[in-house]
């Protein structure tokens, strides 16, 4: 990626994805244009770089845009500004500067206002914009107030319901549900800002650390309001390149005491979150889990976070899911519909227990798409492993081999997208497939791409793709597995009954994703915070090759 960013004649390419990265800007050499797929590492590098030159500033209201823009422009040049509100109704501007140097110049002008020793200021990319005292500085009157399309924070369920009701086909409904609920650009940016904040705050205590989002925030299957899984790890050994060549090595501090080192570190991180991380609240330590975590709620970014240490395999798992989701445009909308349905019929639940969670459920969808009946849409993981080169070698904690082909452009085109089924057909076939699946004898393995014999009698067996001796649905009870079988049958019947073309008020996807509330009212699945935004770059939709200049931004704003 760094080569792509630094060398040759670079230009901007706005690549349209049917996913969370639809607003990504990619810097590429001209010779790279023919590449169809970008890699996960490229996306991550881009998002991390974006976060390193961004700040989140709390403001009085969206009308503070003028003043804040004018104030920051005195110090640095601004690339992009986004506005959002958190659940408390407080207003924030996420400002992306042109460079990290620019951001440093702005930070030099920051103060910590507290005189109270109980509340010591801390350097972090989350700031607030103090009301000007005395005479207000005059900023360019030509910049009109930033237009916020809709003040609401979350998807308007009634509007979404009407839109789904008025779709022409179930396939259109599935696509619309996905488009309206997928984690949006500001959601992704904020998640990377929360990760960046931890890097900044913890960096004086840990050498060469990296805090990286994983899970649904980055694997392409995230919805608005999804939680943020974070991993703190060592940045030295990126891609397992040997660090042996470094002859000067930091002395280490060995952990002492009864608890394991990882538990002690998580304890410390919990305390730091409470004391030194602005926005972090409701910190909960879960130290006895297989992977100890600290949960917290980021009130400024409005995100619930799960922080763990050195769980690199979680990142590689996210990369795998991301790659499979990127291969065919139907994968993510279909998975989104299945996730919404499973939540509506209470097969999945945000709390851990004897039921399915979104991760194994996603593997069920991917596995279904590998089936050969009408031509596989996705290849098996074993096939991706067989095509891996030296550059794809990754080894996670506990020597876990996480090697598979990263650059999807190297995949033979006849190994995926081998049927033309529309989303409605695929959803129906998904339910039909699992109505007939022999859960009592068979295990689901996306490594093989076909059902394999179950190694034990657990009710549901979904092989962990990166650690095949483990079952990622080991917690699922017999009753919950039976409910899964029943609900897939009900869903297949429902979709079949829609084939006559009659549009009742629960036709198509509506009958699958509506929840019945305790008062008997139908309710669309709750969708989390959308972080409503207007991106200044959005104003430049028809001029993709041009980096918006401040002048350009101003003239566009005037028309708003
Ligand atoms: P939502 O948070 O429900 O939107 O989905 P998610 O994919 O983020 O799932 P979750 O937060 O439960 O887990 C985060 C990530 O941890 C997943 O995407 C997987 O990469 C990984 N993970 C989750 N459950 C397991 C498990 O049982 N075994 C292993 N090895 N990894 C898991
Ligand atoms: Mg998650």
PDB file of N, CA and C and ligand atoms in Angstrom, residues 214-217 226-229 306 339, ligand 2:
ATOM      1  N   UNK A 214     -11.662  -5.085  14.744  1.00  0.00           N
ATOM      2  CA  UNK A 214     -11.928  -6.312  13.995  1.00  0.00           C
ATOM      3  C   UNK A 214     -13.411  -6.645  14.174  1.00  0.00           C
ATOM      4  N   UNK A 215     -13.829  -7.827  13.716  1.00  0.00           N
ATOM      5  CA  UNK A 215     -15.246  -8.169  13.814  1.00  0.00           C
ATOM      6  C   UNK A 215     -16.085  -7.373  12.822  1.00  0.00           C
ATOM      7  N   UNK A 216     -17.368  -7.213  13.142  1.00  0.00           N
ATOM      8  CA  UNK A 216     -18.289  -6.670  12.136  1.00  0.00           C
ATOM      9  C   UNK A 216     -18.016  -5.206  11.778  1.00  0.00           C
ATOM     10  N   UNK A 217     -17.240  -4.492  12.597  1.00  0.00           N
ATOM     11  CA  UNK A 217     -16.914  -3.107  12.238  1.00  0.00           C
ATOM     12  C   UNK A 217     -16.079  -3.042  10.967  1.00  0.00           C
ATOM     13  N   UNK A 226     -23.422  -1.384  15.294  1.00  0.00           N
ATOM     14  CA  UNK A 226     -22.813  -2.642  15.739  1.00  0.00           C
ATOM     15  C   UNK A 226     -21.693  -2.343  16.733  1.00  0.00           C
ATOM     16  N   UNK A 227     -21.368  -3.343  17.549  1.00  0.00           N
ATOM     17  CA  UNK A 227     -20.340  -3.097  18.555  1.00  0.00           C
ATOM     18  C   UNK A 227     -18.966  -2.965  17.886  1.00  0.00           C
ATOM     19  N   UNK A 228     -18.003  -2.517  18.661  1.00  0.00           N
ATOM     20  CA  UNK A 228     -16.651  -2.346  18.115  1.00  0.00           C
ATOM     21  C   UNK A 228     -15.716  -3.289  18.853  1.00  0.00           C
ATOM     22  N   UNK A 229     -15.209  -4.288  18.132  1.00  0.00           N
ATOM     23  CA  UNK A 229     -14.235  -5.205  18.721  1.00  0.00           C
ATOM     24  C   UNK A 229     -12.852  -4.631  18.435  1.00  0.00           C
ATOM     25  N   UNK A 306     -15.462  -3.693  22.830  1.00  0.00           N
ATOM     26  CA  UNK A 306     -14.873  -4.853  23.510  1.00  0.00           C
ATOM     27  C   UNK A 306     -13.389  -4.832  23.186  1.00  0.00           C
ATOM     28  N   UNK A 339     -29.081 -12.196   8.901  1.00  0.00           N
ATOM     29  CA  UNK A 339     -28.815 -11.709  10.266  1.00  0.00           C
ATOM     30  C   UNK A 339     -30.053 -11.010  10.829  1.00  0.00           C
TER      31      UNK A 339
HETATM   32 MG1  LIG B   2     -18.729  -7.539  17.093  1.00  0.00          MG
END
